[in-house]
XYZ file of C-alpha atoms in Angstrom:
577
model
C 77.110 99.133 107.842
C 75.618 98.501 104.416
C 79.047 98.544 102.790
C 81.480 95.704 103.058
C 84.228 96.353 105.542
C 87.822 95.327 105.942
C 86.752 93.646 109.167
C 85.526 90.463 107.451
C 87.578 87.547 108.639
C 89.972 85.766 106.283
C 88.272 82.581 105.038
C 88.691 79.642 102.694
C 90.523 78.731 99.525
C 89.999 75.986 96.980
C 91.007 72.409 97.518
C 93.868 70.897 95.598
C 97.605 70.682 95.596
C 99.584 73.864 96.160
C 103.277 74.770 95.699
C 105.921 74.267 98.343
C 107.158 76.874 100.850
C 109.611 78.272 98.313
C 106.727 79.170 95.987
C 104.163 81.899 96.256
C 100.470 81.519 96.769
C 98.485 81.830 93.572
C 95.857 84.584 93.476
C 92.318 83.316 93.082
C 89.168 84.893 91.729
C 86.543 82.512 93.056
C 85.282 84.884 95.742
C 87.312 83.640 98.685
C 88.197 86.176 101.364
C 86.027 88.752 99.679
C 86.686 92.332 100.798
C 84.950 95.321 99.229
C 83.665 93.210 96.376
C 86.924 91.499 95.415
C 88.845 88.311 96.158
C 91.192 89.582 98.847
C 93.204 86.485 99.421
C 94.548 83.425 97.714
C 95.736 80.110 99.087
C 98.837 80.131 101.219
C 101.823 78.067 100.137
C 102.086 74.711 101.842
C 104.938 75.057 104.307
C 107.236 72.195 105.137
C 105.106 69.641 106.894
C 101.791 71.408 106.215
C 98.848 69.318 105.120
C 95.398 70.151 103.801
C 92.421 67.951 104.542
C 89.744 68.152 101.884
C 86.041 68.335 102.589
C 83.199 67.812 100.130
C 80.151 68.567 102.284
C 78.061 71.298 100.655
C 77.810 74.660 102.385
C 74.473 75.209 104.153
C 72.026 77.139 102.004
C 71.149 80.122 104.159
C 70.008 83.573 103.136
C 70.164 87.165 104.328
C 67.790 87.700 107.232
C 68.273 84.227 108.713
C 68.774 84.454 112.484
C 71.045 82.237 114.578
C 70.309 81.654 118.258
C 67.560 84.313 117.970
C 70.361 86.857 118.077
C 72.723 86.911 115.080
C 70.944 88.120 111.922
C 72.823 87.254 108.722
C 73.134 90.264 106.412
C 75.694 89.602 103.667
C 77.533 86.497 102.501
C 81.186 87.349 101.830
C 82.392 83.801 101.067
C 80.760 80.530 100.093
C 83.339 77.846 99.265
C 84.600 74.407 100.228
C 81.569 73.388 102.259
C 81.243 76.484 104.487
C 80.297 80.141 104.203
C 81.271 83.372 105.935
C 78.885 86.243 106.636
C 78.646 89.757 107.927
C 75.896 89.676 110.566
C 74.248 91.857 113.196
C 74.229 90.976 116.893
C 70.749 92.253 117.737
C 71.295 91.877 121.463
C 74.344 94.156 121.632
C 73.526 96.114 118.467
C 76.871 95.643 116.789
C 78.206 94.089 113.600
C 79.903 90.689 113.841
C 81.355 88.112 111.473
C 80.083 84.516 111.305
C 81.574 81.304 109.828
C 78.971 78.600 109.085
C 79.328 74.918 108.161
C 77.246 71.751 108.499
C 77.714 69.879 111.759
C 78.671 66.751 109.773
C 81.455 68.594 107.909
C 84.772 66.763 108.228
C 86.383 69.876 109.758
C 83.537 70.920 112.062
C 85.058 69.407 115.214
C 88.490 70.952 114.587
C 86.965 74.366 113.818
C 85.013 74.346 117.089
C 88.099 73.306 119.053
C 90.271 75.957 117.382
C 87.683 78.710 117.951
C 87.261 77.873 121.635
C 91.019 77.738 122.177
C 91.464 81.096 120.436
C 88.687 82.660 122.526
C 90.448 81.600 125.737
C 93.593 83.535 124.766
C 91.811 86.896 125.138
C 94.741 88.880 123.683
C 93.498 92.263 122.289
C 96.096 92.082 119.496
C 93.957 89.373 117.861
C 90.458 89.724 116.430
C 88.450 88.046 119.177
C 86.264 84.967 118.841
C 82.958 85.807 120.546
C 81.053 82.525 120.282
C 81.481 78.971 118.958
C 78.287 76.889 118.829
C 76.905 73.645 117.409
C 73.147 74.002 116.961
C 70.430 72.594 114.658
C 72.870 70.623 112.491
C 75.015 73.740 112.087
C 78.390 74.770 113.481
C 79.043 78.511 113.576
C 81.830 80.723 114.891
C 81.119 84.379 115.730
C 83.972 86.900 115.785
C 84.624 90.625 115.993
C 83.991 92.904 113.026
C 86.259 95.972 112.853
C 84.714 98.573 110.522
C 87.515 101.106 111.066
C 90.369 98.730 110.174
C 92.253 98.427 106.863
C 93.872 95.180 105.802
C 97.518 95.069 104.755
C 96.504 93.987 101.247
C 94.829 97.360 100.658
C 97.732 99.292 102.177
C 100.282 97.548 99.943
C 98.149 98.209 96.865
C 98.962 101.896 97.371
C 102.720 101.301 97.750
C 105.342 99.982 100.202
C 105.135 101.018 103.831
C 107.311 103.721 105.329
C 110.143 102.307 107.486
C 108.520 103.218 110.825
C 105.214 101.589 109.795
C 107.020 98.417 108.691
C 108.927 98.375 111.992
C 105.666 98.640 113.954
C 104.144 95.875 111.822
C 106.873 93.287 112.417
C 107.254 94.296 116.069
C 103.586 93.993 116.997
C 102.843 90.897 114.897
C 105.905 88.957 116.112
C 105.174 89.804 119.760
C 101.530 88.759 119.389
C 102.406 85.458 117.715
C 105.082 84.747 120.331
C 102.400 85.136 123.014
C 100.028 82.846 121.081
C 102.659 80.104 120.659
C 103.408 80.226 124.392
C 99.772 79.184 124.856
C 100.089 76.430 122.238
C 98.230 78.277 119.465
C 99.476 78.702 115.885
C 98.046 80.682 112.986
C 99.445 78.923 109.873
C 97.603 81.411 107.666
C 99.388 84.772 108.163
C 98.648 86.415 104.818
C 98.406 90.159 104.058
C 94.613 89.950 104.367
C 94.924 88.485 107.879
C 96.706 91.631 109.133
C 94.643 94.739 109.928
C 95.702 98.273 110.842
C 93.168 100.164 112.956
C 92.473 103.891 112.763
C 94.707 104.374 115.836
C 97.702 102.778 114.108
C 97.589 99.439 115.930
C 98.102 96.167 114.043
C 95.691 93.304 114.741
C 95.679 89.683 113.562
C 92.533 87.806 112.564
C 91.839 84.108 112.184
C 94.202 82.738 114.872
C 93.933 78.922 114.681
C 90.433 79.193 113.109
C 91.497 80.019 109.533
C 93.826 77.022 109.385
C 91.100 74.761 110.826
C 88.597 76.003 108.223
C 91.017 74.984 105.468
C 92.226 71.787 107.122
C 95.815 73.107 107.274
C 98.203 71.536 109.779
C 101.956 71.739 110.224
C 104.632 69.697 111.956
C 106.659 72.899 112.522
C 104.030 75.564 113.327
C 106.454 78.079 114.879
C 108.722 77.948 111.853
C 105.756 78.314 109.478
C 104.417 81.394 111.295
C 107.889 82.968 111.515
C 108.463 82.570 107.782
C 105.021 84.065 107.118
C 105.882 87.134 109.231
C 109.121 87.461 107.249
C 107.114 87.400 104.010
C 104.808 90.126 105.344
C 107.779 92.334 106.253
C 109.422 91.686 102.867
C 106.217 92.691 101.071
C 105.799 95.787 103.284
C 109.328 96.974 102.378
C 109.327 96.172 98.655
C 105.682 95.839 97.540
C 106.765 92.457 96.069
C 105.871 88.925 97.164
C 109.089 87.065 98.164
C 108.365 84.011 95.984
C 108.295 83.515 92.233
C 104.501 83.491 91.789
C 102.266 86.545 92.093
C 99.953 86.573 95.114
C 97.673 88.909 97.132
C 97.802 91.545 94.408
C 101.637 91.655 94.567
C 104.139 90.764 91.851
C 106.479 87.883 92.660
C 110.261 87.817 92.289
C 111.946 87.071 88.950
C 112.006 83.354 88.195
C 115.201 81.441 88.691
C 117.068 83.992 90.861
C 115.866 82.743 94.228
C 115.349 84.907 97.319
C 117.166 88.240 96.960
C 117.623 90.927 99.618
C 114.922 93.641 99.784
C 117.427 96.454 99.098
C 118.264 94.752 95.783
C 114.600 94.781 94.808
C 113.828 98.382 95.692
C 116.093 101.339 96.372
C 115.898 103.084 99.737
C 114.844 100.063 101.799
C 115.844 100.286 105.483
C 118.828 97.956 105.710
C 118.142 96.687 109.241
C 114.544 95.759 108.411
C 115.635 94.145 105.148
C 118.132 91.917 106.969
C 115.442 91.045 109.531
C 113.090 89.902 106.759
C 115.847 87.694 105.313
C 116.563 86.143 108.728
C 112.873 85.235 109.105
C 112.503 83.909 105.566
C 115.807 81.992 105.325
C 115.019 79.014 107.523
C 116.908 76.366 105.551
C 120.424 77.236 106.640
C 120.886 80.500 104.705
C 121.268 83.711 106.704
C 121.246 87.447 106.162
C 124.180 89.399 104.791
C 125.727 90.023 108.217
C 125.785 86.280 108.963
C 123.272 86.661 111.776
C 121.506 83.419 112.796
C 118.153 82.698 111.191
C 114.986 83.326 113.214
C 112.952 80.103 113.425
C 110.332 81.096 116.051
C 108.232 84.237 116.609
C 109.965 84.614 119.995
C 113.395 84.786 118.340
C 112.099 87.222 115.739
C 110.545 89.426 118.441
C 113.853 89.555 120.319
C 115.704 90.416 117.113
C 113.287 93.318 116.509
C 113.783 94.559 120.079
C 117.570 94.490 119.624
C 117.354 96.831 116.628
C 117.800 100.602 117.060
C 114.337 102.082 117.328
C 113.074 103.654 114.104
C 111.509 107.037 114.700
C 108.388 108.169 112.848
C 108.978 110.632 110.011
C 108.839 114.328 110.757
C 105.631 115.971 109.540
C 106.125 117.812 106.279
C 105.235 121.502 106.272
C 104.532 123.282 102.996
C 106.126 126.722 102.709
C 103.592 129.498 102.124
C 103.640 131.041 98.633
C 105.575 134.227 98.127
C 103.641 137.469 98.431
C 102.347 138.597 95.068
C 101.889 142.325 94.498
C 98.580 143.322 92.965
C 97.760 146.203 90.661
C 95.863 147.900 93.478
C 98.627 150.475 94.049
C 98.307 154.199 94.344
C 98.003 155.785 90.917
C 97.671 152.478 88.989
C 94.274 150.968 89.872
C 91.911 151.025 86.934
C 94.576 152.099 84.455
C 96.014 150.185 81.554
C 99.630 149.198 82.159
C 101.840 149.870 79.131
C 103.745 146.895 77.731
C 107.118 146.386 79.394
C 106.287 148.581 82.416
C 106.170 147.007 85.911
C 102.811 147.076 87.646
C 104.482 148.122 90.918
C 105.167 151.850 90.757
C 107.507 153.653 93.145
C 106.116 156.754 94.834
C 108.319 159.865 94.830
C 110.002 160.412 98.190
C 109.953 164.002 99.487
C 113.354 165.307 100.636
C 113.699 165.902 104.420
C 113.339 169.497 105.623
C 116.508 171.494 106.154
C 117.807 171.513 109.759
C 117.467 174.603 111.949
C 120.945 176.092 111.505
C 120.239 179.835 111.936
C 120.485 181.804 115.243
C 116.690 181.918 115.479
C 116.506 178.178 114.963
C 119.020 177.456 117.704
C 117.107 179.713 120.142
C 113.885 177.876 119.274
C 115.476 174.482 119.976
C 116.754 175.573 123.401
C 113.337 177.014 124.283
C 111.516 173.785 123.421
C 114.017 171.744 125.467
C 113.519 173.967 128.515
C 109.740 173.607 128.306
C 110.010 169.810 128.116
C 112.256 169.695 131.208
C 109.842 171.871 133.167
C 106.853 169.740 132.183
C 108.639 166.510 133.213
C 109.540 167.978 136.596
C 106.007 169.157 137.275
C 104.525 165.807 136.324
C 106.964 163.900 138.564
C 106.145 166.147 141.535
C 102.396 165.648 141.097
C 102.802 161.846 140.809
C 104.914 161.684 143.964
C 102.416 163.832 145.881
C 99.543 161.577 144.846
C 101.373 158.411 145.921
C 102.296 159.894 149.288
C 98.702 160.944 149.915
C 97.392 157.470 149.164
C 100.037 155.893 151.364
C 99.048 158.159 154.251
C 95.380 157.287 153.883
C 96.180 153.590 153.915
C 98.385 153.965 156.953
C 95.679 155.812 158.897
C 92.737 153.615 158.027
C 94.494 150.273 157.628
C 92.756 149.636 154.278
C 93.459 150.487 150.666
C 91.274 152.543 148.349
C 91.486 149.803 145.689
C 88.213 148.005 144.950
C 88.190 144.516 146.477
C 86.623 141.461 144.783
C 83.184 140.832 146.120
C 82.167 144.507 146.504
C 79.446 146.215 144.529
C 82.010 147.553 142.055
C 83.454 144.073 141.319
C 80.957 141.383 142.330
C 82.186 137.791 142.691
C 79.858 134.804 142.591
C 79.924 132.558 145.663
C 80.072 128.808 144.967
C 77.570 127.956 147.711
C 77.489 124.894 149.942
C 77.528 121.229 149.001
C 74.058 119.899 148.178
C 72.845 116.460 149.153
C 72.570 114.000 146.243
C 69.845 111.391 146.578
C 70.629 109.143 143.608
C 73.007 108.593 140.664
C 72.453 106.627 137.471
C 74.119 106.067 134.087
C 72.444 107.805 131.159
C 72.327 105.550 128.073
C 72.670 108.192 125.361
C 71.338 107.017 122.007
C 69.975 103.686 123.227
C 69.366 101.430 126.214
C 72.916 100.129 126.537
C 74.260 101.530 129.822
C 77.990 101.677 130.614
C 78.732 99.969 133.956
C 75.404 100.951 135.613
C 76.318 99.048 138.786
C 79.166 101.527 139.489
C 77.081 104.730 139.260
C 76.504 104.971 143.028
C 80.265 105.087 143.648
C 80.369 108.507 141.980
C 78.468 110.084 144.925
C 79.706 108.001 147.888
C 81.952 110.747 149.256
C 85.180 108.954 148.346
C 87.750 110.031 145.733
C 88.687 106.403 145.098
C 87.871 105.085 141.592
C 84.117 105.236 141.196
C 82.321 104.898 137.854
C 85.022 103.659 135.459
C 84.374 102.647 131.843
C 85.691 99.414 130.327
C 88.811 99.545 128.155
C 87.810 100.324 124.550
C 90.204 99.134 121.836
C 90.318 101.299 118.715
C 87.469 103.627 119.809
C 87.895 106.701 122.031
C 84.155 107.519 121.933
C 83.138 104.702 124.318
C 83.094 101.873 121.777
C 81.651 101.303 118.330
C 77.988 100.662 119.175
C 75.485 102.978 117.434
C 74.180 104.140 120.808
C 77.626 105.329 121.907
C 78.283 107.960 119.233
C 77.196 110.721 121.678
C 79.070 109.269 124.666
C 77.675 108.492 128.103
C 77.536 110.016 131.554
C 76.226 110.111 135.115
C 72.942 111.805 136.100
C 72.716 112.912 139.753
C 69.348 113.580 141.413
C 69.180 116.387 144.018
C 65.897 115.002 145.378
C 64.003 118.185 144.541
C 64.481 121.391 142.585
C 67.297 123.524 144.050
C 69.431 126.529 143.121
C 72.720 125.202 141.711
C 75.644 127.662 141.790
C 78.633 125.425 141.014
C 80.147 121.964 141.086
C 83.310 120.018 141.800
C 83.909 116.783 139.855
C 86.861 114.471 140.501
C 87.373 112.624 137.211
C 89.023 109.224 136.865
C 91.744 110.629 134.599
C 92.557 113.922 132.921
C 92.104 114.413 129.198
C 88.445 113.384 128.936
C 86.108 115.525 126.827
C 83.371 116.594 129.256
C 80.450 118.976 129.582
C 78.021 119.499 132.484
C 74.328 119.973 131.725
C 71.164 120.403 133.779
C 67.539 119.510 133.116
C 64.833 122.200 133.194
C 63.119 122.952 136.488
C 59.934 121.130 135.434
C 61.698 117.888 134.343
C 60.676 114.783 136.290
C 62.683 111.898 134.716
C 65.033 113.054 131.892
C 66.218 110.070 129.849
C 67.865 111.616 126.779
C 70.649 114.085 126.039
C 68.159 116.576 124.609
C 66.315 116.622 127.947
C 69.279 118.472 129.542
C 68.944 121.920 127.977
C 70.818 124.066 130.530
C 74.622 124.353 130.250
C 76.767 124.583 133.373
C 80.072 124.139 131.486
C 80.965 123.970 127.806
C 82.221 120.808 126.064
C 86.045 120.738 126.352
C 89.037 118.626 127.386
C 88.913 118.565 131.191
C 91.621 118.276 133.871
C 91.397 115.560 136.500
C 89.512 117.945 138.837
C 86.742 119.873 137.090
C 85.473 122.927 139.015
C 82.916 125.541 137.948
C 81.165 128.488 139.613
C 78.093 129.913 137.873
C 77.505 133.662 137.514
C 73.791 133.095 138.095
C 72.171 130.141 139.919
C 70.365 127.525 137.819
C 67.227 125.926 139.204
C 67.174 122.201 138.516
C 66.803 118.795 140.102
C 68.910 116.734 137.678
C 72.548 117.394 136.691
C 74.361 115.387 133.950
C 78.153 114.985 133.748
C 78.419 114.085 130.040
C 81.570 112.399 128.635
C 81.959 112.215 124.831
C 85.604 111.178 124.346
C 88.170 109.186 126.350
C 91.962 109.537 126.576
C 94.456 106.761 125.884
C 95.142 104.503 128.873
C 98.724 103.784 127.789
C 97.906 100.102 127.224
C 96.665 100.326 123.649
C 93.093 101.319 124.509
C 90.907 104.104 125.877
C 89.346 104.432 129.331
C 87.719 107.132 131.478
C 85.194 107.709 134.208
C 84.158 109.759 137.251
C 85.403 109.255 140.817
C 83.276 111.748 142.780
C 80.609 114.400 142.043
C 79.809 117.392 144.292
C 77.054 119.846 143.361
C 77.130 123.247 145.096
C 74.235 125.605 145.616
C 71.561 126.954 147.952
C 69.369 124.429 149.754
C 65.657 125.156 149.472
């Protein structure tokens, strides 16, 4: 976490007058919205009705290592401007990185920032970067929010080129739906810039700074839905063309030529998806102008979301496969290896082909052919008679004795391990692998209560299939069952919460008394692999142990944009002792 991440929340810009909605935001270099050592964002254009309230209170002079609420340790200042600062910090209680906005309690915007942060936190929509805390303490106001180390902001993506049509479709679809949900709860963003949009490693788009970023800058609007809709249109336009849809350059993008006004995306760049281009124009043209097909303009995120849903779905591109190179002959051919090839002579030499032998056309040859044929017929007849005699003999033996001579499973010739009987489990607990942060410890007992109903179920993890992003979760988690005393284990039956989890079953050594780490379980009952919903195993040889660990390292998608797993019921089989 020593490097700066794209998870830092979009922050402030300089005070002063800015251009109207028809003009682009000017790029700044004063350190605002710093990402990876650069100024990631500039001021947004003032939309119709937007106002900025200035503030002159100096930013609090804090330093790396300062701790807030005996919990949040400041590590790196990413922005210090306009009376407040933004930091990357460490939540020492939950051992995870967070972002923090700080300003003096007497700052003119402190009250509005607190109100915006608390309202945003109540929304609880996973499509937005979540506000975790909003506090006024010791003459300071600070807002704590998520930090997403695996996410990439749209600014960085557009620096590499325009988005592919399917990616742009997903962007406008997810962002418009999320903002429509926020406006239904009375929340606006007013600061939807390319650096406010993040794409996670799983391909999901998330929005940061809902309500808070505008409050930090003192931005308000009399038409918030219209302002956010036009901002989404600008994001889509930039994603399709790699150009900012106003005359001034902004966010690392070149603006449109001066004096020509807003032109359709397919006139800026060849190959633009026509449907998406018209959608961007409908979102941007909010002053009476419409797209080329005379469709009505979209003035709210809800209208834009419905327009996206009405479009034919854009499929992802087919994966490109590279054809293997043609086979190249080498000089390692019979008669040519180690020799110098004369100029103009091919290195591949043809071997002389021997002519086929002459057919047997004489009288002696014909007699020989007939003799060989007769011998073959006689041999086939003898073999068929012997085979039939053998089958009849075996059938008679089976009919007389009522059994077959074939070796049955479970005999000495083909031994088969018996799974044993179900052993009594005295206790179950969650093993905190890599730390002391247990996953749902209160549900552990449900995994051995004799019911196949949902037992120990993990929370929903967004963007992380390995049980979250905490350092202690990199090796997963699991349930440890206690047999009460050392017993011979011969198998197990585990009813998992869902199929597709990556699971292995381990056992502690016979002498173990209280194993509390993954390394303490040195005996393998099953290998680490993707498991079905019902995991069954029978051991070739019994294992003597008291503690058995069902270890989960990776979770499947839950179909709702996250990852979830767990264990419903555990049965250990063996020989009581």
